[in-house]
Amino acid sequence: MLLQTKFLAPTYNPKSVERTQILARLAPRNARKLVLISAPAGYGKTTLISQWLQSQDRNFCWLSLDNTDDDPVRFWRYLISSIDTKIENIGANANKFLDTTPPHLEAAITALVNELNQYSVSGHSLTIVLDDFHVIQNKEVLQLFTYFIDFIPTDIEVIMTTRFEPNLPISRWSVKNWVDQIYASDLVFSYNESKVF
């Protein structure tokens, strides 16, 4: 059984300082597949995403990750179920591959990517938010996640918050113009934002 509250985005706080300049960097653009927001605890990563989602009419799903998700089958079950909260009945084929003994993980992700591609070609887009991705250290999960990013269509994008840059091919994706990066230095309040705070 999956914990449904992991799919709930934090409540938007209208009293939080509006990060106008940095929010502009989150605006959707062609070819982007990943937004990496990497900074230590307390820098407002999750608050920033909440503000951005509040200002968008884009379809999004949310997954709050914790240490128990650092397992290939569990991670992909939760990710598929998160997407299913916004795209009804997605992931049935992928879950069949996860249910085999042993699980066929690459086949499951291929099935999921194929379904997302069908969703995309029908004119839809989706933002997948993965909060606290730094808890994911399992090499197999990271390899499979790389495969996922490599092949998802560009109308599907992932926004990832993390306390440090994960062991993913960020440089390769950057060369392909697939990733936008926001770091702690970008999240520091400007003079005017500090006055508002």
mmCIF file of C-alpha atoms in Angstrom:
data_model
loop_
_atom_site.group_PDB
_atom_site.id
_atom_site.type_symbol
_atom_site.label_atom_id
_atom_site.label_comp_id
_atom_site.label_asym_id
_atom_site.label_seq_id
_atom_site.Cartn_x
_atom_site.Cartn_y
_atom_site.Cartn_z
ATOM 1 C CA MET A 1 0.000 0.000 0.000
ATOM 2 C CA LEU A 2 1.268 3.451 -0.947
ATOM 3 C CA LEU A 3 1.127 6.491 1.318
ATOM 4 C CA GLN A 4 -1.160 8.948 -0.482
ATOM 5 C CA THR A 5 0.076 12.023 1.399
ATOM 6 C CA LYS A 6 3.426 11.722 -0.424
ATOM 7 C CA PHE A 7 1.558 12.937 -3.529
ATOM 8 C CA LEU A 8 0.332 16.171 -1.927
ATOM 9 C CA ALA A 9 2.120 19.398 -2.771
ATOM 10 C CA PRO A 10 2.762 21.712 0.205
ATOM 11 C CA THR A 11 0.118 24.354 0.768
ATOM 12 C CA TYR A 12 0.993 27.635 -0.921
ATOM 13 C CA ASN A 13 1.781 30.390 1.590
ATOM 14 C CA PRO A 14 0.715 33.784 0.162
ATOM 15 C CA LYS A 15 2.820 35.524 2.845
ATOM 16 C CA SER A 16 6.091 34.100 1.527
ATOM 17 C CA VAL A 17 8.469 36.513 -0.204
ATOM 18 C CA GLU A 18 7.707 36.627 -3.930
ATOM 19 C CA ARG A 19 10.832 35.437 -5.791
ATOM 20 C CA THR A 20 9.989 37.224 -9.043
ATOM 21 C CA GLN A 21 13.426 37.115 -10.686
ATOM 22 C CA ILE A 22 14.166 33.479 -9.980
ATOM 23 C CA LEU A 23 10.608 32.415 -10.805
ATOM 24 C CA ALA A 24 11.198 33.742 -14.316
ATOM 25 C CA ARG A 25 13.973 31.157 -14.712
ATOM 26 C CA LEU A 26 11.441 28.386 -14.105
ATOM 27 C CA ALA A 27 9.276 29.457 -17.044
ATOM 28 C CA PRO A 28 8.765 26.494 -19.408
ATOM 29 C CA ARG A 29 10.956 26.462 -22.498
ATOM 30 C CA ASN A 30 11.425 24.208 -25.501
ATOM 31 C CA ALA A 31 13.609 21.103 -25.103
ATOM 32 C CA ARG A 32 13.899 21.314 -21.302
ATOM 33 C CA LYS A 33 13.431 18.007 -19.495
ATOM 34 C CA LEU A 34 14.814 18.751 -16.037
ATOM 35 C CA VAL A 35 15.036 21.638 -13.583
ATOM 36 C CA LEU A 36 17.612 20.953 -10.876
ATOM 37 C CA ILE A 37 17.251 23.049 -7.711
ATOM 38 C CA SER A 38 20.195 22.203 -5.478
ATOM 39 C CA ALA A 39 20.887 23.907 -2.150
ATOM 40 C CA PRO A 40 21.243 23.041 1.556
ATOM 41 C CA ALA A 41 18.227 22.848 3.861
ATOM 42 C CA GLY A 42 16.573 26.174 4.593
ATOM 43 C CA TYR A 43 17.187 27.882 1.260
ATOM 44 C CA GLY A 44 13.526 27.838 0.236
ATOM 45 C CA LYS A 45 13.643 25.232 -2.529
ATOM 46 C CA THR A 46 10.197 23.791 -1.834
ATOM 47 C CA THR A 47 8.698 27.241 -1.227
ATOM 48 C CA LEU A 48 10.041 28.382 -4.593
ATOM 49 C CA ILE A 49 8.405 25.463 -6.387
ATOM 50 C CA SER A 50 5.123 26.077 -4.546
ATOM 51 C CA GLN A 51 5.174 29.701 -5.695
ATOM 52 C CA TRP A 52 5.889 28.701 -9.278
ATOM 53 C CA LEU A 53 3.161 26.067 -9.396
ATOM 54 C CA GLN A 54 0.695 28.566 -7.949
ATOM 55 C CA SER A 55 1.428 30.937 -10.834
ATOM 56 C CA GLN A 56 1.036 28.266 -13.548
ATOM 57 C CA ASP A 57 -1.919 26.527 -15.135
ATOM 58 C CA ARG A 58 0.356 23.658 -16.141
ATOM 59 C CA ASN A 59 -0.649 20.133 -15.096
ATOM 60 C CA PHE A 60 1.694 18.818 -12.395
ATOM 61 C CA CYS A 61 2.124 15.896 -10.019
ATOM 62 C CA TRP A 62 4.116 15.863 -6.774
ATOM 63 C CA LEU A 63 6.175 13.218 -4.983
ATOM 64 C CA SER A 64 7.822 13.819 -1.602
ATOM 65 C CA LEU A 65 10.720 11.390 -1.328
ATOM 66 C CA ASP A 66 12.188 9.922 1.860
ATOM 67 C CA ASN A 67 14.919 7.420 2.745
ATOM 68 C CA THR A 68 12.611 4.428 2.263
ATOM 69 C CA ASP A 69 12.271 5.295 -1.435
ATOM 70 C CA ASP A 70 15.929 4.481 -2.147
ATOM 71 C CA ASP A 71 14.893 1.125 -3.616
ATOM 72 C CA PRO A 72 14.291 0.561 -7.344
ATOM 73 C CA VAL A 73 10.858 -1.071 -7.202
ATOM 74 C CA ARG A 74 9.535 1.200 -4.462
ATOM 75 C CA PHE A 75 10.829 4.360 -6.189
ATOM 76 C CA TRP A 76 9.201 3.518 -9.511
ATOM 77 C CA ARG A 77 5.923 2.414 -7.904
ATOM 78 C CA TYR A 78 5.681 5.762 -6.160
ATOM 79 C CA LEU A 79 6.681 7.728 -9.256
ATOM 80 C CA ILE A 80 4.128 5.906 -11.422
ATOM 81 C CA SER A 81 1.428 6.408 -8.786
ATOM 82 C CA SER A 82 2.274 10.112 -8.524
ATOM 83 C CA ILE A 83 1.821 10.507 -12.285
ATOM 84 C CA ASP A 84 -1.424 8.518 -12.067
ATOM 85 C CA THR A 85 -2.868 11.221 -9.795
ATOM 86 C CA LYS A 86 -2.914 13.490 -12.882
ATOM 87 C CA ILE A 87 -3.042 11.070 -15.826
ATOM 88 C CA GLU A 88 -5.766 8.545 -15.125
ATOM 89 C CA ASN A 89 -4.919 4.845 -15.558
ATOM 90 C CA ILE A 90 -1.308 5.448 -16.575
ATOM 91 C CA GLY A 91 1.309 2.875 -15.593
ATOM 92 C CA ALA A 92 -0.704 -0.376 -15.764
ATOM 93 C CA ASN A 93 1.808 -1.995 -18.123
ATOM 94 C CA ALA A 94 4.763 -0.613 -16.187
ATOM 95 C CA ASN A 95 3.424 -2.027 -12.927
ATOM 96 C CA LYS A 96 3.054 -5.473 -14.521
ATOM 97 C CA PHE A 97 6.787 -5.497 -15.194
ATOM 98 C CA LEU A 98 7.459 -4.394 -11.600
ATOM 99 C CA ASP A 99 5.304 -7.278 -10.321
ATOM 100 C CA THR A 100 7.395 -10.013 -11.994
ATOM 101 C CA THR A 101 10.026 -12.020 -10.108
ATOM 102 C CA PRO A 102 12.587 -10.649 -10.553
ATOM 103 C CA PRO A 103 11.120 -7.286 -11.595
ATOM 104 C CA HIS A 104 11.901 -6.141 -15.160
ATOM 105 C CA LEU A 105 12.809 -2.569 -14.285
ATOM 106 C CA GLU A 106 13.989 -1.284 -17.659
ATOM 107 C CA ALA A 107 10.908 -2.742 -19.342
ATOM 108 C CA ALA A 108 8.721 -1.022 -16.738
ATOM 109 C CA ILE A 109 10.330 2.352 -17.404
ATOM 110 C CA THR A 110 10.127 1.827 -21.166
ATOM 111 C CA ALA A 111 6.401 1.124 -20.810
ATOM 112 C CA LEU A 112 5.970 4.273 -18.712
ATOM 113 C CA VAL A 113 7.911 6.422 -21.204
ATOM 114 C CA ASN A 114 5.804 5.048 -24.057
ATOM 115 C CA GLU A 115 2.601 5.995 -22.226
ATOM 116 C CA LEU A 116 3.938 9.473 -21.465
ATOM 117 C CA ASN A 117 4.812 9.845 -25.150
ATOM 118 C CA GLN A 118 1.228 8.972 -26.120
ATOM 119 C CA TYR A 119 0.012 11.573 -23.621
ATOM 120 C CA SER A 120 2.426 14.144 -25.059
ATOM 121 C CA VAL A 121 1.608 13.576 -28.743
ATOM 122 C CA SER A 122 -2.066 14.078 -27.936
ATOM 123 C CA GLY A 123 -1.189 17.666 -27.041
ATOM 124 C CA HIS A 124 -0.731 17.458 -23.270
ATOM 125 C CA SER A 125 2.140 18.411 -20.963
ATOM 126 C CA LEU A 126 3.068 17.445 -17.416
ATOM 127 C CA THR A 127 5.480 18.646 -14.750
ATOM 128 C CA ILE A 128 6.695 15.952 -12.339
ATOM 129 C CA VAL A 129 8.006 17.407 -9.061
ATOM 130 C CA LEU A 130 10.395 15.230 -7.055
ATOM 131 C CA ASP A 131 11.039 16.836 -3.671
ATOM 132 C CA ASP A 132 14.134 15.859 -1.630
ATOM 133 C CA PHE A 133 15.802 13.810 -4.375
ATOM 134 C CA HIS A 134 19.044 13.773 -2.327
ATOM 135 C CA VAL A 135 17.683 10.725 -0.440
ATOM 136 C CA ILE A 136 18.132 8.683 -3.634
ATOM 137 C CA GLN A 137 21.602 7.133 -3.557
ATOM 138 C CA ASN A 138 20.959 3.647 -4.989
ATOM 139 C CA LYS A 139 23.031 3.266 -8.176
ATOM 140 C CA GLU A 140 20.358 1.245 -9.953
ATOM 141 C CA VAL A 141 17.679 3.837 -9.224
ATOM 142 C CA LEU A 142 19.955 6.595 -10.533
ATOM 143 C CA GLN A 143 20.846 4.627 -13.683
ATOM 144 C CA LEU A 144 17.186 3.937 -14.410
ATOM 145 C CA PHE A 145 16.262 7.547 -13.704
ATOM 146 C CA THR A 146 18.932 8.590 -16.236
ATOM 147 C CA TYR A 147 17.265 6.297 -18.783
ATOM 148 C CA PHE A 148 13.906 7.885 -17.936
ATOM 149 C CA ILE A 149 15.162 11.450 -18.501
ATOM 150 C CA ASP A 150 17.001 10.439 -21.677
ATOM 151 C CA PHE A 151 13.822 9.208 -23.335
ATOM 152 C CA ILE A 152 10.844 11.163 -21.970
ATOM 153 C CA PRO A 153 9.319 13.557 -24.517
ATOM 154 C CA THR A 154 10.074 17.247 -24.058
ATOM 155 C CA ASP A 155 6.470 18.070 -23.072
ATOM 156 C CA ILE A 156 7.144 16.080 -19.893
ATOM 157 C CA GLU A 157 9.542 17.789 -17.501
ATOM 158 C CA VAL A 158 10.903 16.942 -14.072
ATOM 159 C CA ILE A 159 11.555 19.530 -11.356
ATOM 160 C CA MET A 160 13.888 18.156 -8.714
ATOM 161 C CA THR A 161 14.801 19.666 -5.346
ATOM 162 C CA THR A 162 17.889 18.291 -3.648
ATOM 163 C CA ARG A 163 20.395 19.276 -0.947
ATOM 164 C CA PHE A 164 23.306 18.381 -3.237
ATOM 165 C CA GLU A 165 23.762 17.602 -6.910
ATOM 166 C CA PRO A 166 22.829 13.948 -7.528
ATOM 167 C CA ASN A 167 25.045 11.461 -9.343
ATOM 168 C CA LEU A 168 23.343 12.006 -12.692
ATOM 169 C CA PRO A 169 24.793 13.064 -16.085
ATOM 170 C CA ILE A 170 23.882 16.728 -15.553
ATOM 171 C CA SER A 171 26.761 17.943 -17.764
ATOM 172 C CA ARG A 172 25.681 15.747 -20.682
ATOM 173 C CA TRP A 173 22.092 16.910 -20.336
ATOM 174 C CA SER A 174 23.243 20.535 -20.116
ATOM 175 C CA VAL A 175 25.110 20.206 -23.422
ATOM 176 C CA LYS A 176 21.836 19.023 -24.985
ATOM 177 C CA ASN A 177 20.032 22.020 -23.438
ATOM 178 C CA TRP A 178 17.780 19.649 -21.459
ATOM 179 C CA VAL A 179 18.446 21.018 -17.980
ATOM 180 C CA ASP A 180 18.190 24.318 -16.100
ATOM 181 C CA GLN A 181 20.139 24.575 -12.843
ATOM 182 C CA ILE A 182 19.425 26.684 -9.777
ATOM 183 C CA TYR A 183 21.911 26.613 -6.889
ATOM 184 C CA ALA A 184 22.217 28.097 -3.401
ATOM 185 C CA SER A 185 23.867 31.265 -4.750
ATOM 186 C CA ASP A 186 20.796 31.850 -6.929
ATOM 187 C CA LEU A 187 18.399 31.383 -4.009
ATOM 188 C CA VAL A 188 19.985 34.013 -1.741
ATOM 189 C CA PHE A 189 17.603 36.935 -1.222
ATOM 190 C CA SER A 190 18.294 40.106 -3.166
ATOM 191 C CA TYR A 191 18.486 43.391 -1.233
ATOM 192 C CA ASN A 192 14.840 44.189 -2.012
ATOM 193 C CA GLU A 193 13.679 40.670 -1.095
ATOM 194 C CA SER A 194 15.533 40.943 2.205
ATOM 195 C CA LYS A 195 13.723 44.198 2.966
ATOM 196 C CA VAL A 196 10.371 42.548 2.217
ATOM 197 C CA PHE A 197 11.269 39.601 4.451
#
